[in-house]
XYZ file of C-alpha atoms in Angstrom:
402
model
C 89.076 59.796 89.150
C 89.736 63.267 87.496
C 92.004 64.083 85.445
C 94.401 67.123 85.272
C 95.286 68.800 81.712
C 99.118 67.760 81.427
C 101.306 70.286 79.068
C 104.684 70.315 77.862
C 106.752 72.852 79.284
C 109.737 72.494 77.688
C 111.805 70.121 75.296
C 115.788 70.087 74.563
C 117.640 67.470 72.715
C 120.916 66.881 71.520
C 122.165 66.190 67.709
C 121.812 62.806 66.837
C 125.453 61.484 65.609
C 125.717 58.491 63.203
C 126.886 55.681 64.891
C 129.218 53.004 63.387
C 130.568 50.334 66.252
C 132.999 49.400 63.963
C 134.716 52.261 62.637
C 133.849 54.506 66.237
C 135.634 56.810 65.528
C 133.337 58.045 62.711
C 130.707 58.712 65.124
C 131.035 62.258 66.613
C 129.901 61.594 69.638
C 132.197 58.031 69.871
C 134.385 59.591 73.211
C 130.878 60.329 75.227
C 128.357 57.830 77.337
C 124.998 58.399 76.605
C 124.528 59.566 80.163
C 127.342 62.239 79.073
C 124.457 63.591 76.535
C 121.270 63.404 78.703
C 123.617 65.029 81.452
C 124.310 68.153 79.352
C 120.304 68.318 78.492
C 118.881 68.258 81.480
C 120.542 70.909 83.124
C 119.925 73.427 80.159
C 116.772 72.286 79.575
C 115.938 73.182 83.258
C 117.552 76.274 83.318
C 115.537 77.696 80.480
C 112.605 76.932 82.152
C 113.727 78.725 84.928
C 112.705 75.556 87.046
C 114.425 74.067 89.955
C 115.420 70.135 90.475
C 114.226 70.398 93.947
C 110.752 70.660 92.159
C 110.320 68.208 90.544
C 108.058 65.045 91.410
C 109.875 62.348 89.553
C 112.686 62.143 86.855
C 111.992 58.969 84.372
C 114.890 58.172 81.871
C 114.516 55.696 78.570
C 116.846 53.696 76.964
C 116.372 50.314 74.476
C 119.969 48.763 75.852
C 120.751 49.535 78.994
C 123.429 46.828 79.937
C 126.726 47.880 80.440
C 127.555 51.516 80.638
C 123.941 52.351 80.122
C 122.794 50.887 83.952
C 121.488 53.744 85.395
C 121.261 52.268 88.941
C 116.932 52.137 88.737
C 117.299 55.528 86.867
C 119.282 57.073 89.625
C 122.769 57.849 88.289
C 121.684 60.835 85.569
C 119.883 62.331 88.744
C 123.676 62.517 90.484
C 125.672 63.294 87.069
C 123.161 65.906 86.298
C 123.519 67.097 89.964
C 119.362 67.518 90.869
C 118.220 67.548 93.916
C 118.368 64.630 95.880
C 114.825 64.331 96.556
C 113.933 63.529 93.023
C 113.161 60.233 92.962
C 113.835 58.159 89.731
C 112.955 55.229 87.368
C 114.532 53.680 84.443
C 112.230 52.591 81.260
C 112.910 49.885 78.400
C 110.136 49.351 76.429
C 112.629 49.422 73.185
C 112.137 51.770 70.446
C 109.385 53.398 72.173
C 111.436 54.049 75.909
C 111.298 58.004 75.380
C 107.868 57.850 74.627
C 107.191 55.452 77.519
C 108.738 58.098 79.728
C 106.757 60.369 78.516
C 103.694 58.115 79.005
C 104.224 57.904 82.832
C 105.131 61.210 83.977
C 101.464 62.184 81.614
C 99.623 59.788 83.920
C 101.226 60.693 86.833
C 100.188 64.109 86.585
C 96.703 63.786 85.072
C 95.621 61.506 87.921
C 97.411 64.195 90.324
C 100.158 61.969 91.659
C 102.797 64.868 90.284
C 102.754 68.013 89.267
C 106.366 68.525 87.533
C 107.781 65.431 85.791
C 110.986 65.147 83.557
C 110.811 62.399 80.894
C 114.003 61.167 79.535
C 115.567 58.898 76.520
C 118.925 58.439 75.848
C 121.154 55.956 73.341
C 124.472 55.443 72.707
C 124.956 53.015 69.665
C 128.383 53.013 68.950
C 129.542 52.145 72.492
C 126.578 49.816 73.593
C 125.760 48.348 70.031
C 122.725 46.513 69.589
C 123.204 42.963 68.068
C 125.122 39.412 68.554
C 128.134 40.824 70.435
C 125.571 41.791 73.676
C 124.342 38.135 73.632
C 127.999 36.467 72.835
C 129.571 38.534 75.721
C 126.681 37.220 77.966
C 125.500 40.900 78.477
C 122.369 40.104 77.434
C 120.945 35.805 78.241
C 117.797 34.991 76.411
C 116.067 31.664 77.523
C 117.176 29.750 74.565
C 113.897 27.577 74.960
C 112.359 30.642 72.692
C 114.689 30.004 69.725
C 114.839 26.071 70.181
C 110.951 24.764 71.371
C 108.723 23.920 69.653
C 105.889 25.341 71.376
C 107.659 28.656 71.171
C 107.775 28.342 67.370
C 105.338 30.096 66.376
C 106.927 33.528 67.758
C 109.572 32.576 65.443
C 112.481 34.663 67.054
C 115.168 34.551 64.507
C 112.745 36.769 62.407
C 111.245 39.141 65.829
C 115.050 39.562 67.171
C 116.386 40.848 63.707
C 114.316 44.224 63.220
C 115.082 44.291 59.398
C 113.710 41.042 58.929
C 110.773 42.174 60.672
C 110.460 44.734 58.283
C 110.760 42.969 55.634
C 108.223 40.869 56.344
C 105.554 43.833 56.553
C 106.775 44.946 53.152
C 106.292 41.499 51.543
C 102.725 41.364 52.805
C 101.999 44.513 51.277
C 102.039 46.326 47.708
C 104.528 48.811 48.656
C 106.865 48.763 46.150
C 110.700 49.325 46.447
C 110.637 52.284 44.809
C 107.976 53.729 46.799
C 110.696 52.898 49.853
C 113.630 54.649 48.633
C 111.689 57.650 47.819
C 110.293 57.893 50.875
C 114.339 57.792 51.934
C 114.897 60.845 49.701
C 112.199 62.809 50.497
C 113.333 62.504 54.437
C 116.852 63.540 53.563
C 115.513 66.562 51.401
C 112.892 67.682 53.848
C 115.244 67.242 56.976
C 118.071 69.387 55.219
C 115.705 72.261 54.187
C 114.390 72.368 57.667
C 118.151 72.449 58.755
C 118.930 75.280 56.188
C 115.586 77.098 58.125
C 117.078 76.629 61.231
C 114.044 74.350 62.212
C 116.460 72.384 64.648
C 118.416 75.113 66.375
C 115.523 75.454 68.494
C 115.335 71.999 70.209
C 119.172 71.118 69.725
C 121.501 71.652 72.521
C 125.355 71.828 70.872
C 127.465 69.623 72.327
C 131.348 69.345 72.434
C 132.380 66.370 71.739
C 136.524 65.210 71.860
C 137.529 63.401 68.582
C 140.275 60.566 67.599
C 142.290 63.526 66.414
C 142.525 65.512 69.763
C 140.277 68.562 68.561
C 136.682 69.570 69.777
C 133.931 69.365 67.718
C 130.774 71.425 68.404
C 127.961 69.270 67.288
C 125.185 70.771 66.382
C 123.463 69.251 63.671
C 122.449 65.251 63.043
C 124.920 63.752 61.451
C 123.290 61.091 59.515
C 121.654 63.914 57.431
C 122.638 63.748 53.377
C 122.191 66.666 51.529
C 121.658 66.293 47.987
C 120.016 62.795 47.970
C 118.764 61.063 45.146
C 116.570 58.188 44.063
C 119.324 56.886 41.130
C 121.776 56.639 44.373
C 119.386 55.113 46.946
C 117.880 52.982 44.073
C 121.891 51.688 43.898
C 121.889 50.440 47.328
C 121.711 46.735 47.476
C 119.702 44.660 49.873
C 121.157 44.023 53.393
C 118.728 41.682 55.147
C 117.402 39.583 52.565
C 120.777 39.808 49.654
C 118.039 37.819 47.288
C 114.738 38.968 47.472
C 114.091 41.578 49.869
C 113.672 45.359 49.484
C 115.261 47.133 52.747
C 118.507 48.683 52.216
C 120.804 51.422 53.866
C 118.292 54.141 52.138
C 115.101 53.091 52.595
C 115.826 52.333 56.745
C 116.955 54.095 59.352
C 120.923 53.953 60.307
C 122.494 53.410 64.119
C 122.495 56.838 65.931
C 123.801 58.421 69.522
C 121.731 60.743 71.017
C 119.363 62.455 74.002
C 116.112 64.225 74.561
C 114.469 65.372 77.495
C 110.960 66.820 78.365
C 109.358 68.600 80.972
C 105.990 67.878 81.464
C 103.961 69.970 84.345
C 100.059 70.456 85.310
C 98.525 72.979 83.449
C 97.996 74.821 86.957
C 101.649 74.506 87.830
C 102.803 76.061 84.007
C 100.293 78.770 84.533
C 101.159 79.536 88.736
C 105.149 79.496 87.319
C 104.199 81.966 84.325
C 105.397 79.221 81.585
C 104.089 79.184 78.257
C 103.809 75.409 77.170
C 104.355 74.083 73.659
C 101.561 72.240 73.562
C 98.953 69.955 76.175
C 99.120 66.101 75.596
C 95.179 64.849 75.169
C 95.751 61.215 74.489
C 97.989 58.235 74.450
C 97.991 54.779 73.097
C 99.949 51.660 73.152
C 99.623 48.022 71.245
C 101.058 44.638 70.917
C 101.305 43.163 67.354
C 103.171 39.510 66.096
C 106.094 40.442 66.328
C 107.602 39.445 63.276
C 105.329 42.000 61.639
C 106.652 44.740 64.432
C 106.414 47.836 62.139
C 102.565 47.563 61.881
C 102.260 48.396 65.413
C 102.106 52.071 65.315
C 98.467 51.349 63.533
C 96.950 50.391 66.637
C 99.046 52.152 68.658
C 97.549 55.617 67.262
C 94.098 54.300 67.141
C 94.026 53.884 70.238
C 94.907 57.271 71.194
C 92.376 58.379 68.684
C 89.585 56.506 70.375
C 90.598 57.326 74.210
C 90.800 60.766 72.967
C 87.637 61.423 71.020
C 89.078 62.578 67.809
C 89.221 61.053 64.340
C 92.156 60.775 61.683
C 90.912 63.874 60.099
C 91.213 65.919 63.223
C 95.184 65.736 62.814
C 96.845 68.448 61.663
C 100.130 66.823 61.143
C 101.590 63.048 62.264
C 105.312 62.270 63.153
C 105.236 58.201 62.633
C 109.226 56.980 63.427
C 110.749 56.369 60.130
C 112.303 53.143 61.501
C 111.747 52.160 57.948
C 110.212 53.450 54.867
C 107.997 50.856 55.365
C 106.370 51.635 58.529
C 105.374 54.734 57.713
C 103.986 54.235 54.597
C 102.144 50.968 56.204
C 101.070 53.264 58.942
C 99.547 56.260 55.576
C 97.746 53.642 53.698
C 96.023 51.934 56.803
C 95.386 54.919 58.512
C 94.555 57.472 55.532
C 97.103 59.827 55.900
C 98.069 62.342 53.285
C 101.877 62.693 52.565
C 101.993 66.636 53.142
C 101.090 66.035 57.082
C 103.822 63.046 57.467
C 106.978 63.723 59.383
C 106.793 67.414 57.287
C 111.026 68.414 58.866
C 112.406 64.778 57.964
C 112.198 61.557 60.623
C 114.883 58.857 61.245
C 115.976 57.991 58.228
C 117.496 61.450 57.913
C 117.816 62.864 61.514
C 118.175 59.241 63.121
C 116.891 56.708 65.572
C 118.789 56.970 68.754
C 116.561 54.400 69.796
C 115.872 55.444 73.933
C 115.611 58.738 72.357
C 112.735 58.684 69.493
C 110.134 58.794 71.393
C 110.994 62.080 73.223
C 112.131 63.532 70.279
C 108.964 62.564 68.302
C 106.644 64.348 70.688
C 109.032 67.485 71.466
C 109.465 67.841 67.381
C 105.256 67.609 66.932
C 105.086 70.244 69.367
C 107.823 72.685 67.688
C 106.377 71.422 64.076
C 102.320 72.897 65.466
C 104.183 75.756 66.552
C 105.597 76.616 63.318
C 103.274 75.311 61.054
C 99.977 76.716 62.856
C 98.674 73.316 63.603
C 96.628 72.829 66.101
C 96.316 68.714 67.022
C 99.094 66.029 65.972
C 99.733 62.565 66.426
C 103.437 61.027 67.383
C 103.632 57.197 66.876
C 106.085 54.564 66.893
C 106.939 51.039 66.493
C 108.764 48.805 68.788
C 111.056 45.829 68.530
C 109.073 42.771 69.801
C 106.004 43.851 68.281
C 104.899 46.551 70.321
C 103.802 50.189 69.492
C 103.183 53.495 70.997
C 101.797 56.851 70.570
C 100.351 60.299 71.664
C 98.267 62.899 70.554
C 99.208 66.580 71.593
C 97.552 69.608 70.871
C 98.686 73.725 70.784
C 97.725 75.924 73.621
């Protein structure tokens, strides 16, 4: 079969607020759904493409929980909030962490094997109000076949370990010789490089402001990621005690990434249709990948993941100009730099999700669109985006600039 070139036409996200289910009222965006924030994307995203709903070929939307008021109805209720046409037909994703990028996955191979022309790849997450965790399971929202936690033919999966991500990382960084200092500056150094790209302006051109109603009555206008410290510093994150393992473990509230709220959306179209419509694309996606890993190891899984995509694409490590690798934790990324060769200076070069945070549905949108804006700006010409997944899964995709 041949295959079409597939670009990005455009990318719009919104801030990503720090979520805290129980203090909510903390979290900026605490009074909104996180259909409220994809809803105010897509529209503006569209508009500044100039490109009509009634065009489109299919709408796909991401999200890691959605139970509750995340249902989208088979991906079918943003497509009425955000008022499209009705002829867009719809699908929801949850492949976790990596949802976004799953999105972003499909509507590629829908239009490379000329089953689309226009797609619109969604994530979304709302942490505060749908907060991952025991409450889903002791409400009943969410049923697991307790066989997994209790057989002993399932032991081997050992779930208490795969269903508690921290544990998962710490795990990876036990294996390893990554020390815990190496962690917790990798925390600082995202803080430091997200703020200076903030100070730059970096952001303003992917972040849609929002207004969001607060516990107090006012408006806020969010514009910037909340989760964001300026002026971190290694005595302070070196402070921070461990949460997951309180004896010997090294992930703390520095060295992973925090609970965010957020949206992203991407329009993806055939290079014919971008160039018939007059639309300069960001960039062209060349290659994807994808990978399973044990899942109580889950943060090696952008490894393969990007290999993958290295191999299906033709290309080699050293033919990447720069690499966004979800900073889930400190230690996946660094995992991901020592397996994979990767010099520091081409690493998540604005910040990741330690600073800017993990709105999990999200990432994976945001993590392409950002490699795109980052080639842009930094005259690169190929990049990698990669991420791991809860339940030992990982995914990623290599874009380059037109």
């Amino acid at each position: 079969m041949q295959t079409r070139e597939v670009v990005i036409a455009g990318y719009l996200r919104t801030a990503q607020s720090r979520a805290r289910p129980k203090d909510p009222e903390r979290d900026w965006f605490h009074a909104l759904r996180a259909d409220d924030l994809l809803c105010a994307v897509i529209p503006a995203l569209l508009e500044r493409a100039a490109f009509d709903s009634a065009d489109l070929d299919d709408f796909l939307v991401g999200c890691a929980l959605g139970v509750t008021e995340n249902w989208t109805f088979g991906g079918r209720t943003p497509v009425f909030q955000a008022n499209l046409d009705a002829s867009v037909p719809a699908r929801f994703l949850d492949q976790q962490c990596g949802s976004g990028m799953a999105a972003v996955h499909m509507g590629y191979l829908e239009i490379a094997s000329g089953y689309a022309d226009a797609v619109l790849a969604c994530g979304m997450e709302q942490m505060t109000r749908v907060p991952m965790g025991p409450k889903l399971f002791q409400e009943g929202t969410i049923s697991m076949n307790p066989a997994l936690f209790r057989e002993e033919r399932y032991a081997h999966w050992d779930m208490d370990t795969t269903m508690v991500m921290g544990l998962t990382a710490e795990k990876l960084w036990k294996q390893g010789s990554i020390t815990r200092e190496e962690m917790d500056e990798f925390g600082v150094r995202s803080h430091r490089l997200a703020t200076l790209a903030r100070e730059e302006g970096f952001f303003d051109g992917e972040i849609l402001p929002v207004d969001a109603p607060q516990a107090d009555g006012s408006v806020l206008r969010v514009d910037r990621d909340q989760a964001v410290r300026e002026g971190a510093d290694l005595e302070s994150m070196a402070g921070l005690k461990p949460i997951f393992d309180k004896e010997n473990g090294g992930i703390t509230a520095g060295n992973a990434s925090p609970l965010n709220s957020g949206a992203a959306a991407m329009l993806l179209l055939s290079r014919e249709e971008a160039e018939r419509r007059g639309i300069k694309p960001l960039a062209a996606i060349r290659s994807i990948g994808f990978a399973g890993v044990d899942p109580t190891i889950m943060g090696a899984a952008p490894v393969p993941a990007a290999r993958m995509a290295l191999e299906k694409g033709g290309y080699k490590v050293e033919d990447m100009d720069f690499w966004e690798i979800n900073e889930a934790f400190s230690v996946v990324v660094l995992h991901a730099m020592r397996e994979l060769g990767l010099p520091a200076g081409r690493v998540n070069v604005k910040g990741g999700g330690l600073a800017l945070g993990h709105a999990m549905g999200a990432t994976g949108v945001r993590l392409v669109g950002t490699l795109a804006r980052i080639l842009q700006a930094e005259n690169g010409r190929l990049g990698c985006a990669a991420s791991c997944i809860g339940g030992g899964q990982g995914v990623a995709a290599i874009i380059e600039k037109i």
